[in-house]
mmCIF file of C-alpha atoms and ligand atoms in Angstrom:
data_model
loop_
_atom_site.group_PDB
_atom_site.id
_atom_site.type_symbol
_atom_site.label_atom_id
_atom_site.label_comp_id
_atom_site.label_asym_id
_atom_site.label_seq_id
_atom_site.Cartn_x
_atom_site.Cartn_y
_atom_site.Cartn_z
ATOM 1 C CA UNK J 1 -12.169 -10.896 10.241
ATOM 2 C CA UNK J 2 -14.088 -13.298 12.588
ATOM 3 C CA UNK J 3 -13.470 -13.545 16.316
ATOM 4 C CA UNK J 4 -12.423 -16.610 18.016
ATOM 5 C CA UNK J 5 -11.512 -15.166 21.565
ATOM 6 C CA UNK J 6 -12.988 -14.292 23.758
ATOM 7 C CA UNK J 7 -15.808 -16.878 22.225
ATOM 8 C CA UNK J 8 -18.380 -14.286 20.453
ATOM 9 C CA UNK J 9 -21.888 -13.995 21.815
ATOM 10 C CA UNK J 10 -23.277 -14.775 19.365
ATOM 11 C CA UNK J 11 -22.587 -16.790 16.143
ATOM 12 C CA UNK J 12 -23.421 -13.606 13.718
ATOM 13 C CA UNK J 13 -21.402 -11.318 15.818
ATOM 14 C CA UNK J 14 -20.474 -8.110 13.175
ATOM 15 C CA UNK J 15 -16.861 -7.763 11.706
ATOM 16 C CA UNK J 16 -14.552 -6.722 14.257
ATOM 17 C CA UNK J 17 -13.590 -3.017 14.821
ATOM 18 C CA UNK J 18 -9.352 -3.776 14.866
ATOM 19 C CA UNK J 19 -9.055 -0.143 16.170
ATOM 20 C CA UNK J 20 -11.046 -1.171 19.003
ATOM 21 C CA UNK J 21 -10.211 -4.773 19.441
ATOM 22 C CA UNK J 22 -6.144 -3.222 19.355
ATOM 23 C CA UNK J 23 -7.137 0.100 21.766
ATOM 24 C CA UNK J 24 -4.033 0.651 24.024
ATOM 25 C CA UNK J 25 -4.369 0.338 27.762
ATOM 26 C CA UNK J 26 -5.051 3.960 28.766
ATOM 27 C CA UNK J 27 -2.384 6.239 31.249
ATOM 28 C CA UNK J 28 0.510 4.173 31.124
ATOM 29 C CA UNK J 29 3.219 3.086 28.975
ATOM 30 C CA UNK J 30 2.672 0.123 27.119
ATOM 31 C CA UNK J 31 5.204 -1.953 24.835
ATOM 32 C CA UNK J 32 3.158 -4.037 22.370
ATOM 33 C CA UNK J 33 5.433 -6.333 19.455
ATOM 34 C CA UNK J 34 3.751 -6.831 16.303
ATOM 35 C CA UNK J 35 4.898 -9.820 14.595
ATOM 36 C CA UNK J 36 4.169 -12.404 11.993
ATOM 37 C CA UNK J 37 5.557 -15.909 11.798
ATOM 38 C CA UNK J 38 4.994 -19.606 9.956
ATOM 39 C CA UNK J 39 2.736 -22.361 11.140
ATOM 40 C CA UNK J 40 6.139 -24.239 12.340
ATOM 41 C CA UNK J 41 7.654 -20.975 14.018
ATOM 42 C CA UNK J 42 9.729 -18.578 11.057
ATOM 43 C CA UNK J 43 9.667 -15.144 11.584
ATOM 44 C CA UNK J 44 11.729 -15.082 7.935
ATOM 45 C CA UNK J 45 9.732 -16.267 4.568
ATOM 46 C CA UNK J 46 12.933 -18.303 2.607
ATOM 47 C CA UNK J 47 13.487 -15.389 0.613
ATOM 48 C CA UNK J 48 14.590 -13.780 4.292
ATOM 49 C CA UNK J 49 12.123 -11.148 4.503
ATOM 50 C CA UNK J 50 8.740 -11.205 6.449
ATOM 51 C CA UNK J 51 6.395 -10.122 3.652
ATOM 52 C CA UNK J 52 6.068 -13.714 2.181
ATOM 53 C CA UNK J 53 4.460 -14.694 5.456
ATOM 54 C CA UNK J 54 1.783 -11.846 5.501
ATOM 55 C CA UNK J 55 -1.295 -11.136 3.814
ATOM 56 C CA UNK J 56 -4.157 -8.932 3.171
ATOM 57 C CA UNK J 57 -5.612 -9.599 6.744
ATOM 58 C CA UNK J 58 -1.834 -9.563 8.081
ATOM 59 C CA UNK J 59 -1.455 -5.758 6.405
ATOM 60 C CA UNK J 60 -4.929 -4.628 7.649
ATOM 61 C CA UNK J 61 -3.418 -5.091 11.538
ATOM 62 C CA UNK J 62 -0.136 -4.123 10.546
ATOM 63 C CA UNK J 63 -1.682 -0.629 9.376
ATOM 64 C CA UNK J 64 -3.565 -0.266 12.377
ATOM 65 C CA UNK J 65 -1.064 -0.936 15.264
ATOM 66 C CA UNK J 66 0.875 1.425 13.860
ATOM 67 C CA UNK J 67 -2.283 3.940 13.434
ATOM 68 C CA UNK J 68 -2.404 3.613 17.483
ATOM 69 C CA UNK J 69 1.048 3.908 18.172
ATOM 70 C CA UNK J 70 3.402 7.138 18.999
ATOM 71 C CA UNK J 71 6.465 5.320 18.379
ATOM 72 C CA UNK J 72 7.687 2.384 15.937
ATOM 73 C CA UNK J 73 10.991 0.666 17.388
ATOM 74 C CA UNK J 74 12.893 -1.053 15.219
ATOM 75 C CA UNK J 75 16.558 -2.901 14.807
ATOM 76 C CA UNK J 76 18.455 -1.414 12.356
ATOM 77 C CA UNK J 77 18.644 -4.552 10.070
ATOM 78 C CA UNK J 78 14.951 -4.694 9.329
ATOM 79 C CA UNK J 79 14.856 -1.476 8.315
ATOM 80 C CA UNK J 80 18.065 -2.250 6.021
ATOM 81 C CA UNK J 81 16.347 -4.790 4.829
ATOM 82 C CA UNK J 82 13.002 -4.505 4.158
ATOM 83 C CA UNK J 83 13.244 -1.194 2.995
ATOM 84 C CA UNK J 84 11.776 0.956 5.566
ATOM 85 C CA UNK J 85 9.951 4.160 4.801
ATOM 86 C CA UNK J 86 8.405 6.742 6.717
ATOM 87 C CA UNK J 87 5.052 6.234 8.395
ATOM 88 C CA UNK J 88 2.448 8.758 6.627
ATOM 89 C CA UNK J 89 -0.342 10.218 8.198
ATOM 90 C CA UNK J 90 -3.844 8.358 7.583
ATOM 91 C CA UNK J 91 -7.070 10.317 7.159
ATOM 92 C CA UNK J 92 -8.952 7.735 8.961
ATOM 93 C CA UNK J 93 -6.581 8.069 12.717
ATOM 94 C CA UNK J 94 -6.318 12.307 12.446
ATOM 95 C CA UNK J 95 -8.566 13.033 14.754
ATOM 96 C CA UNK J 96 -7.999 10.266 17.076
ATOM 97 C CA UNK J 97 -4.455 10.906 17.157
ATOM 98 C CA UNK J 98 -5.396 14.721 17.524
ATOM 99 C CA UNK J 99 -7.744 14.143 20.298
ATOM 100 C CA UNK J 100 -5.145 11.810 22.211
ATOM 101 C CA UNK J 101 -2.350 14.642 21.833
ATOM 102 C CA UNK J 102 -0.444 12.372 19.168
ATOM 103 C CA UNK J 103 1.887 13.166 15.897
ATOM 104 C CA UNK J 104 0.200 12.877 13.124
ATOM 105 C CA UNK J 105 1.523 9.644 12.606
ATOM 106 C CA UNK J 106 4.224 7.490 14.623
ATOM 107 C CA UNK J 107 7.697 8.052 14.455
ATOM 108 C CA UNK J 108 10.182 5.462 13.799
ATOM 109 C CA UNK J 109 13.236 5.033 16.318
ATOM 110 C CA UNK J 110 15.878 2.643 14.746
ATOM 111 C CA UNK J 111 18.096 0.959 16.863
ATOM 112 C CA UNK J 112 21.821 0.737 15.881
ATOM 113 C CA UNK J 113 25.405 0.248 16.440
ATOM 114 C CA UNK J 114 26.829 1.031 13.544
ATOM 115 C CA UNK J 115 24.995 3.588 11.910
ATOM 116 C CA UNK J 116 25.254 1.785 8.756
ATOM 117 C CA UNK J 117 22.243 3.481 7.740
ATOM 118 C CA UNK J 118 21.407 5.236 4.593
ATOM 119 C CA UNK J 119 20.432 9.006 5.619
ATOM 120 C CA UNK J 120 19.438 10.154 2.369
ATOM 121 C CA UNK J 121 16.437 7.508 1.726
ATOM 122 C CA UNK J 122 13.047 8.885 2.275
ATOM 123 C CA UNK J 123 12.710 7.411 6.016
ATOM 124 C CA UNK J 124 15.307 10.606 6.937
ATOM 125 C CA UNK J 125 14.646 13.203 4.054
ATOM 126 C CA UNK J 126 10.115 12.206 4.011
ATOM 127 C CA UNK J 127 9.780 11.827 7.078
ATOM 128 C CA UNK J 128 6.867 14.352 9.129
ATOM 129 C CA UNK J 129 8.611 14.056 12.492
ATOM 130 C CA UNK J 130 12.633 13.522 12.378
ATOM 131 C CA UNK J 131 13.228 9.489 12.552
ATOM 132 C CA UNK J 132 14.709 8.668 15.867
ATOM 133 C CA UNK J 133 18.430 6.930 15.787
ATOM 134 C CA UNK J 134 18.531 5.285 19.126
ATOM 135 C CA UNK J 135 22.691 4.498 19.459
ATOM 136 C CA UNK J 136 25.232 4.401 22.122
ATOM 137 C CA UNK J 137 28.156 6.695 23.524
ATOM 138 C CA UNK J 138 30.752 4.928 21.530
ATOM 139 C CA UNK J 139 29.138 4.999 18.330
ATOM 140 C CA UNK J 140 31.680 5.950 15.432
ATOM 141 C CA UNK J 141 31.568 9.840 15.551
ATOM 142 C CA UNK J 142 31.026 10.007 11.842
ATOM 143 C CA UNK J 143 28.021 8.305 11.832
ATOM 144 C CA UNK J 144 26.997 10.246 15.127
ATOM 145 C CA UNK J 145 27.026 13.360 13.012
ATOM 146 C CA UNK J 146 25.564 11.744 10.345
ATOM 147 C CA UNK J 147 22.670 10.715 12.333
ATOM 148 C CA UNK J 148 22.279 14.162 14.088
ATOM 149 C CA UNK J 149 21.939 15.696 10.913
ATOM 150 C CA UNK J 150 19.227 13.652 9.441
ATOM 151 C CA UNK J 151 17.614 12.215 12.350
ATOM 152 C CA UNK J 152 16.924 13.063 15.712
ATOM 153 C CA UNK J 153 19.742 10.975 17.814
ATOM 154 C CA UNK J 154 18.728 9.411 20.905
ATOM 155 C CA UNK J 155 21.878 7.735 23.363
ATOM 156 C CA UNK J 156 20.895 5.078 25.602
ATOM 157 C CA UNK J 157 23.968 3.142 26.341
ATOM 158 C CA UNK J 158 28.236 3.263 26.424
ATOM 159 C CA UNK J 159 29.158 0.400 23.621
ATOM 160 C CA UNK J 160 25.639 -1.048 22.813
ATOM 161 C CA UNK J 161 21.788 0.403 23.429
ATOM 162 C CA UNK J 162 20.467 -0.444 26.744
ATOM 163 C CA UNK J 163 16.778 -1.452 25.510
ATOM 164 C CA UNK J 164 15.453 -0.559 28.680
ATOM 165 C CA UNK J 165 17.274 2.924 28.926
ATOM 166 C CA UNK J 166 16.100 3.247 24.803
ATOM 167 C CA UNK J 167 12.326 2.518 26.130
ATOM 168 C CA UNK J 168 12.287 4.810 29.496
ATOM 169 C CA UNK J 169 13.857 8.064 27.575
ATOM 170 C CA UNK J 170 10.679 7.280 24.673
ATOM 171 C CA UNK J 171 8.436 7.516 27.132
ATOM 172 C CA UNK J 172 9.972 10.656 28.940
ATOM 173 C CA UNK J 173 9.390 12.201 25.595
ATOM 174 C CA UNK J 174 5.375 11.025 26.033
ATOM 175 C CA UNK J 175 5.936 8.310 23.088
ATOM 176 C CA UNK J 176 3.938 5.907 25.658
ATOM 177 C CA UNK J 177 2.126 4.156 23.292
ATOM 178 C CA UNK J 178 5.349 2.076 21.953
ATOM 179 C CA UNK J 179 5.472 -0.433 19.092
ATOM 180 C CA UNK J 180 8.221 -2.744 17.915
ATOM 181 C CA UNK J 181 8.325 -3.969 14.381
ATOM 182 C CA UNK J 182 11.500 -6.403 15.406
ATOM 183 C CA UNK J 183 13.653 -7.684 14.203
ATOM 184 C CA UNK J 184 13.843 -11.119 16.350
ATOM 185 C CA UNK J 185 17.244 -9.805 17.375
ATOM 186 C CA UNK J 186 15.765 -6.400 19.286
ATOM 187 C CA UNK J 187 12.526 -8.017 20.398
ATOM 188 C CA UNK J 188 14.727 -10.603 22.685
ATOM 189 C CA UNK J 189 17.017 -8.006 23.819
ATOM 190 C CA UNK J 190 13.311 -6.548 25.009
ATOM 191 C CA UNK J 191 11.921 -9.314 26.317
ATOM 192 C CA UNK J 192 15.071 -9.685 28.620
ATOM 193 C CA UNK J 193 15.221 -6.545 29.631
ATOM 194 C CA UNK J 194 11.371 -6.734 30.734
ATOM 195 C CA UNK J 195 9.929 -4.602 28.737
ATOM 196 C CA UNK J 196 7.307 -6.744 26.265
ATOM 197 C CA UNK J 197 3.898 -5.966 27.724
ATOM 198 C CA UNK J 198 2.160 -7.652 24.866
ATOM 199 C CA UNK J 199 2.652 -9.614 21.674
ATOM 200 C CA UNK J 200 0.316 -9.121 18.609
ATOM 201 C CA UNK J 201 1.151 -13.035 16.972
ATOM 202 C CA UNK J 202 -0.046 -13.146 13.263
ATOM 203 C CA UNK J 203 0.456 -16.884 12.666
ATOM 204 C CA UNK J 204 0.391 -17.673 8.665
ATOM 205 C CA UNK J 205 -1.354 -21.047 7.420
ATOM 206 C CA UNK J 206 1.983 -21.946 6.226
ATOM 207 C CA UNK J 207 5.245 -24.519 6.900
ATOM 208 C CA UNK J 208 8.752 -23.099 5.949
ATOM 209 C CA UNK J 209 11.437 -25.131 7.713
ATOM 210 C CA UNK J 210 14.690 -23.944 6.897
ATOM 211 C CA UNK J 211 17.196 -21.779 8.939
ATOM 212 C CA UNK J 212 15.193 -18.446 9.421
ATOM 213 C CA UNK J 213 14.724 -16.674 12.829
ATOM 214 C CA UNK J 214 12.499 -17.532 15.722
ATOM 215 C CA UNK J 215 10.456 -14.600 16.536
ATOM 216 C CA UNK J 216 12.880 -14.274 19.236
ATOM 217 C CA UNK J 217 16.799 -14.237 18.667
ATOM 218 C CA UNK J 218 18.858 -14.054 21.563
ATOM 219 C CA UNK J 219 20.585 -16.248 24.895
ATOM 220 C CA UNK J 220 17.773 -17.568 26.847
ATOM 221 C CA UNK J 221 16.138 -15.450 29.155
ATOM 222 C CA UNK J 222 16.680 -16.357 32.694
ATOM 223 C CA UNK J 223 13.387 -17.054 33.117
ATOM 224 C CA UNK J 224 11.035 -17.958 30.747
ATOM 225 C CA UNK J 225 8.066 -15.102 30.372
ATOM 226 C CA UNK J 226 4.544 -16.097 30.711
ATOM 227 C CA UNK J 227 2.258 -14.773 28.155
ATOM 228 C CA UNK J 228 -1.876 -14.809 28.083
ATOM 229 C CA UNK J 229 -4.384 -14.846 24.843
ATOM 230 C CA UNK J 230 -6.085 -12.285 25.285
ATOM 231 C CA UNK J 231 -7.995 -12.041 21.861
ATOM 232 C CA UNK J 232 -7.439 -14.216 18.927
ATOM 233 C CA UNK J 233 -8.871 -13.279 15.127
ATOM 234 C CA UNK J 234 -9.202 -15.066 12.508
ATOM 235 C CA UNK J 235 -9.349 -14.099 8.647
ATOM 236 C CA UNK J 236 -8.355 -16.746 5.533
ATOM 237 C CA UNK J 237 -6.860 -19.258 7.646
ATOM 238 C CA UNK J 238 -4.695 -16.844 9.638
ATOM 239 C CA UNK J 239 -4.711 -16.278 13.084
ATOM 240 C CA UNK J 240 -4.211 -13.054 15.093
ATOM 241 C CA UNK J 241 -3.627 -13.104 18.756
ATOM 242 C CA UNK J 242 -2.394 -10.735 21.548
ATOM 243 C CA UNK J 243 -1.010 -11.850 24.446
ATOM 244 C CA UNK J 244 -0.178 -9.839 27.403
ATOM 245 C CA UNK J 245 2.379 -10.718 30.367
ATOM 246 C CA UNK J 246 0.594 -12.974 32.453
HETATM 247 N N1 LIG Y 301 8.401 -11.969 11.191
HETATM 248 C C1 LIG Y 301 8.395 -10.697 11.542
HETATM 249 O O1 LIG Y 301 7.383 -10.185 12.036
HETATM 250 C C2 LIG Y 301 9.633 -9.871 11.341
HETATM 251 C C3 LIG Y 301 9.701 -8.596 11.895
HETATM 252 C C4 LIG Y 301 10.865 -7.850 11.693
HETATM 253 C C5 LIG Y 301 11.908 -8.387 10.963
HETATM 254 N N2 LIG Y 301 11.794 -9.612 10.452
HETATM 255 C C6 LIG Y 301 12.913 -10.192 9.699
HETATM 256 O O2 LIG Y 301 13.998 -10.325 10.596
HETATM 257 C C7 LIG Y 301 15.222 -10.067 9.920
HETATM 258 C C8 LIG Y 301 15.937 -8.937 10.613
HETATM 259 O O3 LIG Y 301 15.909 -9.109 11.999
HETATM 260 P P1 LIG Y 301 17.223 -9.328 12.870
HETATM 261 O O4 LIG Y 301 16.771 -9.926 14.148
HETATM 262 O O5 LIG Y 301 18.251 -10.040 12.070
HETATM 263 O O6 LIG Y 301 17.737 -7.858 13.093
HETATM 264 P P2 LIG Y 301 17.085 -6.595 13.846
HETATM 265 O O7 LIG Y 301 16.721 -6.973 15.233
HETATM 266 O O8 LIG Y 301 16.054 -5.983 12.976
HETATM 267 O O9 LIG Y 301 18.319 -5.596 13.834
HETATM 268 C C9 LIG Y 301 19.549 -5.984 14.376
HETATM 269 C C10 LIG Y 301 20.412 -4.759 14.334
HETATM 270 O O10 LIG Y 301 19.928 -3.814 15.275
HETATM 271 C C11 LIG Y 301 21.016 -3.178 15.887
HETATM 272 N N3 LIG Y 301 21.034 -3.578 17.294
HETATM 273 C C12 LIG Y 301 20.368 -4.591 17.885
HETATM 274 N N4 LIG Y 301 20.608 -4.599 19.204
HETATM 275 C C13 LIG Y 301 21.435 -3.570 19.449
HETATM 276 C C14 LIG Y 301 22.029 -3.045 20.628
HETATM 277 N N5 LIG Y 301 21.813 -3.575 21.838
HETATM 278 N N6 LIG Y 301 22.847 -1.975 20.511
HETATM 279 C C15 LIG Y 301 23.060 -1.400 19.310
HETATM 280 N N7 LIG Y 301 22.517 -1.839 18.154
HETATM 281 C C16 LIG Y 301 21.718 -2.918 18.231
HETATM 282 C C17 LIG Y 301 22.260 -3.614 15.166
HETATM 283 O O11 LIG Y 301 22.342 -2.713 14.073
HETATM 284 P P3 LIG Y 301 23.722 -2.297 13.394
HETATM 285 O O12 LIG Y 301 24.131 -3.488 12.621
HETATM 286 O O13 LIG Y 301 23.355 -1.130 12.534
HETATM 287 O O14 LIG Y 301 24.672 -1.962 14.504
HETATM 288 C C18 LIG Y 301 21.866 -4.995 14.697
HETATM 289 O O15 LIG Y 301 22.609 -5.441 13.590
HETATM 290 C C19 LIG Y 301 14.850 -9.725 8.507
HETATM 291 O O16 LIG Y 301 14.938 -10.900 7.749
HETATM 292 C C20 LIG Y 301 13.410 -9.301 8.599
HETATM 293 O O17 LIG Y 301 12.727 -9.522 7.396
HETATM 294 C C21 LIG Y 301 10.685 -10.383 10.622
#
């Protein structure tokens, strides 16, 4: 993976170290979205999911963002549909994570409504630290108990999850280092609410069209969020940025 910002020294600059290049900003909290989308904006591939838009390089960052983070948030139809599973811990971030005071490996906090979950996949019955439901007061007490048994239930909200209450009680329990996975649907319910500190952008060489998702699914934010490049990599015709609020 090649550097393209900020412009490299010089032209033979080594491979870049993504653990570095991706560090978190120390002592504070710190929201980063990972995402991947098209060349003309789809955060779906046609067959719906996101895996037809990644790649080797695309996997690579995937695997470390979530190497650095304490906590993977997540809208309960991604993980319905693309299968989620729990996050195992990687020889290569143990003693990082054990010097910094994190879990082994991040914990997953799905955000739903429903609770039309399955609680007997391996993201509940694998996982090293209990997955996180993040629901609200007037959840359906069946699938409240459900959840409590298999997951570690976290209420942030009366009929619907407050994102920003959801974000503020993860980071009471020292998951500062946060990551969303999505869906399009969550991330714009965080972006309104303030909360997206930075965006990793994969952008795939490729053009879709067709109905799927922006990267962001929701009313239009009352005010438009400026974003800055921070870094942007390149590997096989893919690009990887970050941009932080501006
Ligand atoms: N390109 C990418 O990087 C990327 C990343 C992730 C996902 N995706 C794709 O995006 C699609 C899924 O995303 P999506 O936007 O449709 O869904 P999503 O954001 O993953 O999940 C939406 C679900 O989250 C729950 N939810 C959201 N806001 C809530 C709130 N305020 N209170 C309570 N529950 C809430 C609801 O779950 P319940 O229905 O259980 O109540 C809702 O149905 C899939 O096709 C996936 O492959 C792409």
């Amino acid at each position: 993976m090649r550097r393209l910002l900020p412009v490299p020294s010089t032209p033979d600059e080594p491979e870049v170290d993504l653990v570095e290049a991706y560090a978190y900003p120390p002592d504070r909290t710190w929201l980063r979205a990972n995402m991947v989308a098209s060349l003309d904006g789809a955060a779906q591939a046609p067959d719906g999911l996101s895996a037809g838009l990644s790649s080797p390089a695309d996997k690579r960052v995937f695997g470390v963002l979530r190497g650095l983070a304490d906590v993977i948030v997540v809208g309960a139809a991604t993980v319905r549909q693309e299968g989620y599973r729990p996050p195992r811990p990687r020889p290569a971030y143990a003693a990082a994570r054990a010097a910094a005071g994190q879990l082994p490996a991040p914990v997953i906090a799905i955000v739903s409504r429903s609770l039309a979950i399955d609680f007997t996949t391996p993201l509940f019955t694998e996982a090293v630290t209990p997955t996180i439901v993040i629901t609200c007061e007037e959840a359906q007490p069946k699938g409240l108990a459900a959840a409590a048994e298999y997951g570690d239930v976290l209420l942030a909200g009366r009929d619907r999850v407050d994102l920003g209450v959801a974000l503020d009680a993860l980071a009471a329990r020292g998951l500062t280092r946060q990551l969303t996975e999505g869906g399009p649907h969550v991330l714009a319910q965080i972006a309104a609410c303030g909360r997206l500190d930075e965006l990793c952008l994969t952008v795939s060489p490729l053009l879709t069209s067709g109905p799927a998702h922006r990267l962001l699914a929701g009313p239009t934010l009352a005010e438009a969020q400026a974003m800055r490049p921070i870094s942007i990599l390149e590997e096989d015709g893919a690009l990887f940025s970050r941009y932080v609020r501006a």
